[in-house]
Every structure is written in structure tokens, then in C-alpha cells.
Amino acid sequence: MKNTAWQRELKHYLIGGLLSLILTVVAFAAVLGVDLSRAATLAIVAVAGVAQLIIQVRYFLHIDLSRQKREDLHLILFSLLLLTLMAGGTIWIMGDLAGRMY
Amino acid sequence: MTQDTPLHPGLNLGAPHGEAHTRSEPVIFGFWVFLMSDLILFGILFATYVAMRNGTAGGPGPLELFDLTSVAIQTGLLLLSSLTYGFASLLLKHGNGQRRGLMIWLIITAALGLAFLGFELTDFHSMAQDGGVPSRSGWLSAYYALVGLHGLHITLGLLWIGVMLVQIGVLGLNCRVKTRLLMLGLYWHFLDLVWIGIFSIVFLAGVA
Amino acid sequence: MSDPIFGRLEWSSFFVHEFIAAPSIDSAVAAGAGLAVVVGGIALLGVLLRYRLWGRLWRDWLTSADHKKIGIMYIVLALVMMARGVLEGVAMRTHQATALDGGILSAEHFAQLFSTHGTIMILFVAMPLLIGLINYVVPLQIGARDMVFPVMNQVSLGLTTAAAALIMVSLVVGHFETGGWSAYPPYTGADFNPGVGPDYWIWAIVLSGIGTTLTGINFAVTIYKSRAPGMHFMRMPMFTWTALCTAIMIVYAMPPLTAGSLMLALDRYLDFHFFTNDLGGNMMNYANIFWMFGHPEVYIVVLPAFGVFSEISATYAAKRLYGYASLVFATMAIAAVSFTVWLHHFFTMGQSASVNIAFGIATMIIAVPTGVKIYDWMATLYRGRIRLTAPMIYMLGFFILFVIGGLSGVIQANPTVDFQVHNTLFLVAHFHNVLIPGTLFGMLAGIQYWFPKAFGFRLDERLSRRAAWLWIIGFCFAFLPLYWLGLLGMPRRSASFSDPAFVPWMYVALAGALVLLSAFFTMLQMGWVSVRDRKRLAVPAGDPWDGRTLEWSVSSPPPEWNFAATPQVYSRDAFAVEKEAGHPYLPAQRYADIKMPNATSMGMAVCIAATLMGFGLVWHIWWLAIAGLLGMAASMIARGFVTQTEHTISAAELEQAHRDWLDDVANTRAVTRDEETSPGNRGLAAADVVP
């Protein structure tokens, strides 16, 4: 019984590691390996990055959508909201100011 | 069912660990809140980095300074260390209190973290050789602050692993030590998450 | 250039040097302030040694992990800092009254005054007051025995105290920063301000910022995880709700401050270029980062005051709080929206109108939930049997004045109006108009309200009321004229001016400042008289105001363990419901052994090490800075090896103490609300008010 739980959780980590590895390779390959437009490269890096964040949150930090963990999920979502407001706001404001100086 | 009900974010020790499991609930939750606060700190530096991306002031830029091979190696090392810490957590949870394997995995994790730090410092050094010092431009200031803050976190994490190794030896795997190992795990995985942001936004987007 | 042992510290850095070298009114005021700190410190030490209080202070207070004692120490810290802040306010008003083409103080000195005044009043008066109050009250309100992290609580206090100590030390050695409480670079950068002033500010901010963040985490986790069984979120007292929202805001709002001040430190110490004029630096980003903290901070300091007013309006009107759910949602809305308005502090910086409009609209929106609250409190008071005690007088002042302050703020949410009044005294009038009637009156009302709970005796009612009226009247005279001066075009922070039309209003404001000073002294007198008459004012039964929430169901002062047995909660206003049902004072069905945190010197160790580190950093005494840092690290690591962190209190002892107190309550005469302020009030409320 205990061993199976152990194996299940071990498999969990290994899946997470493997997926992270693949996404990392994709992101690096998009920049180094193939010749794409800058916008396309950035899009691939962004998507691979976000996907890897979700993978690691899911498989290493064990946060999922199951009922019991809602409280933590709320905390994360609220943090992401504020992060978006602060980081997005900063980039917007500073970008706007920079644009008006040229 | 009740055995599987998680009490807090991250890996749960589970009901067989008794008091160590239940007492972890508020502590791990508190640590989680701290990590969210830390996340905002990193977020401010990320936003500042993006806002100062064009502030190279005629000095060297990402294309001249970044070594993506080294960054790729660092990424691999940190990802692997996140996995090895995962193995350590599983031994803590299922290993029936055996300390040896746990300590070995912690030492491997620390070695990987140390190697990461070594590559990072080598990069800093070679950047400085090429004129990429923080006092050269606003962009370099933001770069060193962001990547340096992550490196500082890794350094503190290594120190923490060291302290935990001593605690496992001296105190054994008591309640508090177990809870602290869970916190350390969250911390270590969190640093890998931040690194994903750094290699995507700073390095890859910088060179793309 | 800097000495390896003394850094840049020299004899001329000490406070009397300037007065001896060049005596004037200006240097005499500076020297007097420094002397006051030194003499005050020596006198305190003398009293401690003379009456052998040192041991008791150390054992019972400084090393205690009890949330109640830590809360009281926070408030004491706040009152000490408030004495300085008020005196600085009076000094500034005196100066500006004489500032037509001159003034009694130097421009440099005046700049230090407004910088320290702002820094102290926000971070070392408002914050410690509300943190102290929350620390004391919240565990009692939610039926908990302590904070979840009692030792971290101590460390938070230690870090805040270290930061406050640095600010006090700046009076004696060197000088403080001169760029206002927000310390905008590039003026505060190394190029224009190479001295120690900005460094004092930076390290005080960083230390208190970290301490406050830890406090926020502690409060949030305590409220999430330590509520008594049955106390669902929607049964929590309103003050606890505001504490929760404040705690969550602290967790997210402090990192920008820490980041911004550390980046400024990197600029100053290691020649980085975040905010410099040259080499790609961008000082506008500093304003952006600072106000990402600064605006939520405004609501961090005012929400707990809203919580206090919610509690006292219900208690002193002897009614249930009107619109509980709407107050909860308004509080949550304020907490969230407050993170979207920071740009309104720098509408004039030069960004596009579209950016300004977005933040202007967000600013207007946040006034709505605040308005909801005002109506809820009015509805709570409506047809209540109101007793006009001191906290209610504060609330009366709050109602009228805070609304004026809010309205003068919401008109500035319109960027075009803001452009007219930006950087004038209108703004100074506005934020004092929300911070004093809002935060300060709320905190003072809270202290007035919970003081008998903490110390077992009431505050002298006559002097309390007098102090409350003096605060209100003094505020009106000191700050309402500033609106007019601002509209006349007088810039804020001006050490001197050339328009004689300002002078009469300046004298009115000075008169107001003197009334505020007398209010502060009346409070000291109130404290003195109350301690003297503590036997007559004693309320051992614990419920002097016919309170509604759990903290009133235990003795005054409460035992170390707060509750002999963890209460079971069945509804909102748990204690009021028990009183209505007629069985508020019952022995527990079952008493169990409990564990309480041991005393530890951890907080003091961190406090001393942090103070030394800060001082070393300010004066470039590197060995001292490193020693302080290592001291903090060592104490934290050493703490990890301590295994005996709790002591057990037996069920028998709990039961004995509880039954003894219940016997006392049974022998106490219950008083009606008419006798509330008479000596007959021993803390047992008669059921004369039908809810």
C-alpha cells in the first residue's frame, strides 16, 4: 500500500521533470536552433515558460484544482492578480513615459 | 479519504506522520504566504528589468554579454536539483524515518545548487571582463539586481540545507525538522519557478 | 576615505557640535532635540536601575512571547514616537508662521523636520498603533490563545523597534534625510545627497518593512487557522475582518517598499543606476514603485480604524452592527481596489492622459465602498441607545471630518483638479484630514475602548472626553486653513514664502497645532490620573461596556492563556448572544492541559543586532554591519536547535483560575448603562438594554 503511494508520487515528480525538460528545450531551441521572426520566437518562449510554470506548480508544488486545495489556489490566483497589476502597471506606465520622451 | 486530505500546499506528510502532519498546517500555510510576498518582490524587479531594458546607455547589451550555453546548463542543474529535492521529500514522507538516504539526496541537491551558483558567478565574472558591470548602465543594474536576488536566494537555500543536515543529525527527524524540510522544499521549487521567468524574460527574450 | 573602525563617524557628527560651533535658534532646537533623546534615555535607564525594574522588565515584557504584551509594547513604542512627531509638527507650524521671507529654522532643518515627521507618523506611529491593537485584540476576538507564530511576533517588534531606534539615533549622531517621507531620488541619490541622511531613512524603512511583512503573515495565518470552532468567516467580529484585510494588504504592499528602498541603497552604496540622472537610470520608476506600496499603505492604516468604529458603534449604540455583510464586502473591495490606484500620487509626472484617466477612475471607484461603510455606521447608530463616551466623541469627529477629507480626496481623483492642487498645502490638508480623523481617532478610540480589557481599569472619563474634544478642535484649526492656503497657491514643504497673505492663516494653523499639543498632554494626564485612581476605576469582571464579542467574556486583564477552555461559537456577536440567553458566565464542561509559548530573548537579540547593523551601514562601519548581520543569522539558526519552546499549563490550574474568577463575577454588582462611567462599574453589565 505504502509502496504504491510512493511509486505514484515518484512517477508524479518524474513526469513533471520530463515535461519541464521538454519545455525548456523547446524554449531554448526556438531562440538558438531555428530561424523565426522575433515575434514568433518570443511567443514560443512565453508559451513554453507559462506552460512550464503550470507544470511545476502542478507536479512539484502539488497545487491542483481538487476541492480540498481551493484555499491555496485562491491565494495563488490573488497573488497573480496583484502581480499582474503591479508588474503590468509598471511596464505600462514606464513604457508610456518612455514613449513620450522621444 | 481522510488520509489523503491535504492540509496545506505542497507535499503533505500524510496522517501516518501524526503530529508532524497536523502541526505543519499553519506553518506551511504561513510559509506559503511568505513566498507569495517574495513573489511580489521578484515581480517588481522583473517589471523594473523590462522597463529598463533599453537603458543600456551606449554600453554592452544582452547580445554582447549573455552566454546562453551557460544559462542552459544552469537551467538544467536547477531543474535537476528541484527533482532531487522531490526525491528527498518522498523519502521523508515514506522512508519510515531513515535519515541516510534523505541526507544523501539533500547533499546532492546542495551540490547541484552549488554548481548552479558556480556557473552564475563565472558568468558574472566574464560579463564584468567585457565591461558589463552594474555601474555601467541602468539595464545592467536591473540585470544584476534581479539575477543576483535569485542567486542570493539560492545561497540562502544552500545555507538552509546545511543547517537542516546538521539538525537531522543532531535532533533527528522530529516534528519541527520535518516541517522545516517541507518548507525548504517549497522554497527550493519556488526558486526554480522564478528561474523559469528569468531564463525566459531576461536571457531568451534578451537574445531573441 | 572612511576609517576602518569608525567609518565616516567623526566628532563633528554629534548633535552638540553644530550648536557649539555656531549658536543660533536653529542649532539650539536641533541640539535640544538631541539632548532630549540622550537625557530621556539616561533618565529611563536611571529609573530602571534605581527601582530595580530591569529584571522585571526583561522577564515579564521584553522576552515575553505573549501577544497581549507584544501588542502593548507596540503601542508604547507608537506613543513614544508620537510624542516626537507631534512636537515636530508644532516646530514646523512655528517655523512657517515666521517664514515670511525667512523663518526661525534653517531650510535644511525644516526639511529634516517634515521628512522625519512623515516617516515617523506613518511607519512608527500609525503602523505600530494598529499592529499593537490587532495583536492585542484579534486573538481574543477569535477565541485563540496566541498568534500562530509567537516568536516571529517578537522578532517583528524587534525589527520595528530597531528601525525606530535608528531614527531616534539620527537626532544625536548625524542628521536625517531631507527629501520627505517618500525620499524621491535623484535628490536622495549619492550625487546630490552624499551624507548619512538618506541612509538613515533607507535602513529604517528596510528593517521596519521586513518586520511589518512578518507581522502581516502572522496575522493572516492566525486569523485563517486559529479561529475558535464555529467561528466561520461570516461570524468574525468586524475588527477581525479589517485586521485580516489589512494583514493581506501588508503581505503584498510591503515588497514594493522593500524593493524600492533597497534599489535606492544599491544606487547609493554600489554605484548602481536605477534612479540616477545618467547612464540609463530612471527616477520616475522610483515614484512608481514607492506608491505601489504607498497607496495600499493608506488603506492599511485606515481599515483597522474602520474596524474599531464598527465595534464601538455597535457597542455604544447597544445594537447589532447594521449591514455586516456589506461592511465585509466593502472592506474586501477596498483592499483589492487599493492596489489599482497608485498612479494618482503622480498624475503630473508626464504620462499620457489615457493612463491618468484609468487610474483616476479607479480612484473614484474606491470611494464607493468607503461611502457604504459610512452609511452602515449611521444606520447602526440610528435609534440606538447611544452613550456619548470618549470613543463615541472620536467617532463623532470622525464622521464629520473624515467625510470632508474623503471628499477633498475624491475631487483630486480627477487629474485636471489634481494638476491645480498638486504639491500645494491643499494636499497636506487632505491627507491629514483622512489620517487624523480616520486612523488616529480610530486608534485612540480603540485604545480608549480596549484599555480596561488590557489593564483591568478604565481610563478617567472626564479627561478622556476632554482629550477627544481637544483633538477634534485642534485638528480643525491646524489643518482646515491649509486647504485655503493650498488654493491660494502655497506649495507644501516650503521653508519660506514671500506672500504676506499666507501669514494670518499660518497663525491660525499654529494655534491649532498648540491645541493638538495640549490634546497630547491631556492624554498623558489622563493616563497618569487613571493609573493613580486605578482602584476606583477597576473592572475585574471584564465587561465594562456591555461588549458583544468574545474578548469581553474573559477577565480584565485576561489570563496568559486568554480562554480557560476554547469557546464554541454559534453566531455573530458571540458574547452578546450568550448574555441574551442568560448564561454568559459558565464553567467549561471540560478543561484540558494546554501548551503556551516559552519566553525567549530571540526578539531582543534580533533587535540589538539589527540596530547595530543599521547603524554600521549608515556610517559605513562595515565590521559593525557584518557583525550585526551575523548576529541576526546566528540567533535565527540557534533558535532552530531549541527544542523546549513550550510549557504546559495543567487543566487543574486552568479550572481553578477560571472558577475563582467566576466566583468573583458572581459577587460583582451588575451595573446598568446609566452607571457605565461611574465607580460602580466593576465590569459586569446588567441586562438593561433590550437589543
XYZ file of N, CA, C and O in Angstrom, chain C residues 312-392:
324
model
N -17.196 49.915 18.064
C -17.721 50.825 19.087
C -19.098 51.346 18.711
O -19.906 51.622 19.599
N -19.403 51.464 17.418
C -20.753 51.943 17.094
C -21.785 50.921 17.560
O -22.820 51.291 18.116
N -21.478 49.640 17.374
C -22.422 48.612 17.817
C -22.509 48.578 19.349
O -23.595 48.519 19.922
N -21.343 48.660 20.001
C -21.353 48.555 21.459
C -22.044 49.747 22.114
O -22.915 49.582 22.966
N -21.665 50.965 21.723
C -22.184 52.140 22.430
C -23.583 52.547 21.956
O -24.198 53.422 22.545
N -24.050 51.943 20.837
C -25.452 52.150 20.490
C -26.274 50.962 20.966
O -27.496 50.947 20.801
N -25.598 49.947 21.557
C -26.261 48.743 22.055
C -27.154 48.118 21.002
O -28.298 47.749 21.251
N -26.615 48.048 19.785
C -27.376 47.429 18.698
C -26.446 46.504 17.929
O -25.234 46.645 17.998
N -27.069 45.613 17.166
C -26.238 44.828 16.277
C -25.699 45.719 15.170
O -26.366 46.657 14.750
N -24.483 45.412 14.699
C -23.901 46.166 13.601
C -24.806 46.056 12.383
O -25.210 44.960 11.994
N -25.143 47.219 11.802
C -26.018 47.204 10.632
C -25.209 46.823 9.397
O -24.109 47.316 9.190
N -25.773 45.977 8.563
C -25.157 45.691 7.262
C -23.818 44.997 7.360
O -22.867 45.369 6.665
N -23.731 43.981 8.238
C -22.463 43.269 8.436
C -21.878 42.800 7.108
O -20.704 43.059 6.797
N -22.689 42.121 6.312
C -22.163 41.562 5.057
C -21.678 42.663 4.133
O -20.615 42.534 3.511
N -22.410 43.778 4.073
C -21.966 44.846 3.168
C -20.666 45.454 3.673
O -19.811 45.846 2.881
N -20.488 45.504 5.005
C -19.223 46.010 5.535
C -18.072 45.079 5.175
O -16.974 45.514 4.836
N -18.331 43.770 5.256
C -17.290 42.800 4.904
C -16.894 42.974 3.441
O -15.712 43.087 3.100
N -17.891 43.036 2.574
C -17.560 43.129 1.150
C -16.934 44.476 0.810
O -16.044 44.563 -0.038
N -17.393 45.532 1.500
C -16.773 46.842 1.272
C -15.302 46.796 1.668
O -14.434 47.331 0.972
N -15.023 46.133 2.802
C -13.634 46.035 3.252
C -12.790 45.286 2.230
O -11.684 45.698 1.882
N -13.327 44.156 1.733
C -12.578 43.386 0.754
C -12.387 44.193 -0.528
O -11.315 44.170 -1.136
N -13.439 44.919 -0.922
C -13.328 45.709 -2.149
C -12.257 46.777 -2.004
O -11.426 46.972 -2.897
N -12.247 47.444 -0.840
C -11.229 48.483 -0.626
C -9.835 47.855 -0.705
O -8.932 48.381 -1.352
N -9.679 46.691 -0.048
C -8.362 46.044 -0.020
C -7.899 45.733 -1.437
O -6.734 45.929 -1.774
N -8.789 45.254 -2.284
C -8.369 44.878 -3.640
C -8.157 46.112 -4.510
O -7.122 46.247 -5.171
N -9.141 47.040 -4.488
C -9.061 48.193 -5.396
C -7.892 49.101 -5.014
O -7.314 49.783 -5.864
N -7.490 49.085 -3.734
C -6.410 49.979 -3.316
C -5.099 49.667 -4.039
O -4.190 50.478 -4.032
N -5.022 48.491 -4.673
C -3.804 48.171 -5.418
C -3.847 48.683 -6.864
O -2.933 48.425 -7.634
N -4.927 49.368 -7.216
C -5.050 49.781 -8.619
C -5.042 51.294 -8.787
O -5.405 51.794 -9.846
N -4.660 52.034 -7.762
C -4.836 53.491 -7.832
C -3.548 54.276 -7.622
O -3.574 55.488 -7.556
N -2.405 53.565 -7.516
C -1.208 54.236 -7.021
C -0.758 55.415 -7.865
O -0.117 56.328 -7.367
N -1.125 55.402 -9.150
C -0.610 56.458 -10.021
C -1.164 57.836 -9.656
O -0.589 58.847 -10.033
N -2.278 57.877 -8.901
C -2.837 59.208 -8.620
C -1.925 60.044 -7.720
O -2.173 61.224 -7.533
N -0.866 59.442 -7.200
C 0.102 60.230 -6.438
C 1.068 60.972 -7.358
O 1.811 61.828 -6.894
N 1.094 60.604 -8.646
C 1.983 61.325 -9.571
C 1.318 61.523 -10.936
O 1.899 61.230 -11.968
N 0.097 62.049 -10.876
C -0.615 62.408 -12.104
C 0.213 63.366 -12.964
O 0.104 63.381 -14.187
N 1.018 64.218 -12.311
C 1.696 65.293 -13.037
C 3.049 64.876 -13.594
O 3.808 65.703 -14.054
N 3.354 63.554 -13.552
C 4.722 63.157 -13.901
C 4.971 63.202 -15.403
O 6.109 63.235 -15.843
N 3.901 63.157 -16.220
C 4.129 63.312 -17.644
C 3.612 62.185 -18.506
O 3.798 62.188 -19.721
N 2.946 61.222 -17.907
C 2.408 60.138 -18.732
C 1.156 60.613 -19.488
O 0.614 61.674 -19.186
N 0.700 59.789 -20.439
C -0.425 60.188 -21.273
C -1.702 60.371 -20.460
O -1.856 59.788 -19.387
N -2.603 61.146 -21.018
C -3.890 61.357 -20.360
C -4.640 60.044 -20.185
O -5.335 59.837 -19.183
N -4.463 59.108 -21.135
C -5.196 57.842 -21.028
C -4.773 57.069 -19.774
O -5.601 56.455 -19.102
N -3.478 57.101 -19.445
C -3.018 56.429 -18.225
C -3.630 57.112 -17.006
O -4.160 56.463 -16.092
N -3.562 58.448 -16.998
C -4.123 59.186 -15.873
C -5.603 58.895 -15.686
O -6.083 58.732 -14.555
N -6.337 58.821 -16.809
C -7.777 58.610 -16.705
C -8.076 57.256 -16.073
O -8.924 57.128 -15.180
N -7.347 56.215 -16.509
C -7.598 54.876 -15.974
C -7.436 54.869 -14.456
O -8.294 54.364 -13.715
N -6.348 55.470 -13.981
C -6.117 55.459 -12.537
C -7.053 56.427 -11.824
O -7.419 56.198 -10.665
N -7.444 57.504 -12.513
C -8.396 58.437 -11.914
C -9.743 57.766 -11.667
O -10.349 57.914 -10.601
N -10.179 56.971 -12.636
C -11.469 56.284 -12.481
C -11.386 55.258 -11.355
O -12.278 55.171 -10.503
N -10.285 54.514 -11.319
C -10.115 53.541 -10.232
C -10.178 54.233 -8.883
O -10.769 53.730 -7.926
N -9.592 55.426 -8.815
C -9.590 56.177 -7.560
C -11.007 56.585 -7.156
O -11.363 56.544 -5.979
N -11.783 56.980 -8.148
C -13.160 57.366 -7.816
C -13.950 56.149 -7.334
O -14.768 56.251 -6.428
N -13.663 55.005 -7.948
C -14.406 53.796 -7.574
C -14.180 53.446 -6.106
O -15.098 53.035 -5.394
N -12.959 53.653 -5.626
C -12.659 53.204 -4.270
C -13.424 54.025 -3.231
O -13.584 53.601 -2.079
N -13.914 55.187 -3.634
C -14.695 55.983 -2.674
C -16.049 55.332 -2.391
O -16.660 55.590 -1.356
N -16.503 54.470 -3.314
C -17.847 53.899 -3.150
C -17.932 52.967 -1.929
O -18.787 53.179 -1.059
N -17.078 51.938 -1.826
C -17.184 51.091 -0.642
C -16.969 51.860 0.660
O -17.565 51.522 1.698
N -16.134 52.904 0.617
C -15.940 53.704 1.823
C -17.237 54.401 2.197
O -17.606 54.467 3.369
N -17.936 54.891 1.182
C -19.225 55.517 1.445
C -20.223 54.526 2.031
O -20.965 54.844 2.975
N -20.211 53.306 1.499
C -21.106 52.253 2.024
C -20.906 52.110 3.527
O -21.860 52.011 4.309
N -19.638 52.129 3.942
C -19.358 51.935 5.359
C -19.941 53.047 6.203
O -20.525 52.804 7.265
N -19.766 54.295 5.722
C -20.285 55.427 6.495
C -21.785 55.251 6.720
O -22.291 55.424 7.840
N -22.515 54.867 5.660
C -23.967 54.683 5.813
C -24.276 53.541 6.776
O -25.217 53.623 7.575
N -23.474 52.473 6.716
C -23.711 51.351 7.634
C -23.579 51.790 9.090
O -24.376 51.408 9.945
N -22.538 52.590 9.367
C -22.361 53.025 10.750
C -23.491 53.955 11.173
O -23.962 53.892 12.309
N -23.915 54.822 10.254
C -25.023 55.714 10.620
C -26.271 54.893 10.912
O -26.998 55.163 11.876
N -26.494 53.866 10.099
C -27.676 53.019 10.318
C -27.540 52.240 11.625
O -28.532 51.949 12.287
N -26.294 51.900 11.994
C -26.098 51.210 13.272
C -26.499 52.124 14.433
O -27.132 51.699 15.390
N -26.119 53.404 14.313
C -26.419 54.331 15.402
C -27.902 54.698 15.441
O -28.443 55.026 16.505
N -28.558 54.626 14.286
C -29.936 55.075 14.175
C -30.833 54.335 15.176
O -30.858 53.101 15.212
N -31.506 55.092 15.989
C -32.416 54.570 17.009
C -31.740 53.685 18.031
O -32.362 52.853 18.686
N -30.429 53.835 18.143
C -29.738 53.117 19.209
C -29.811 53.904 20.498
O -30.132 55.102 20.485
N -29.531 53.240 21.617
C -29.445 53.982 22.893
C -27.993 54.398 23.067
O -27.213 53.710 23.698
N -27.646 55.532 22.455
C -26.237 55.909 22.349
C -25.734 56.514 23.649
O -26.395 57.368 24.251
N -24.579 56.048 24.125
C -23.875 56.704 25.242
C -22.708 57.472 24.640
O -21.865 56.874 23.969
N -22.660 58.784 24.910
C -21.642 59.606 24.284
C -20.340 59.569 25.098
O -19.898 60.563 25.641
N -19.748 58.379 25.182
C -18.471 58.231 25.869
C -17.344 58.700 24.959
O -17.568 59.007 23.800
N -16.107 58.692 25.501
C -14.976 59.238 24.737
C -14.826 58.587 23.356
O -14.654 59.301 22.359
N -14.882 57.250 23.243
C -14.740 56.683 21.892
C -15.808 57.195 20.941
O -15.546 57.383 19.746
N -17.016 57.435 21.468
C -18.074 57.930 20.594
C -17.817 59.374 20.178
O -18.249 59.800 19.103
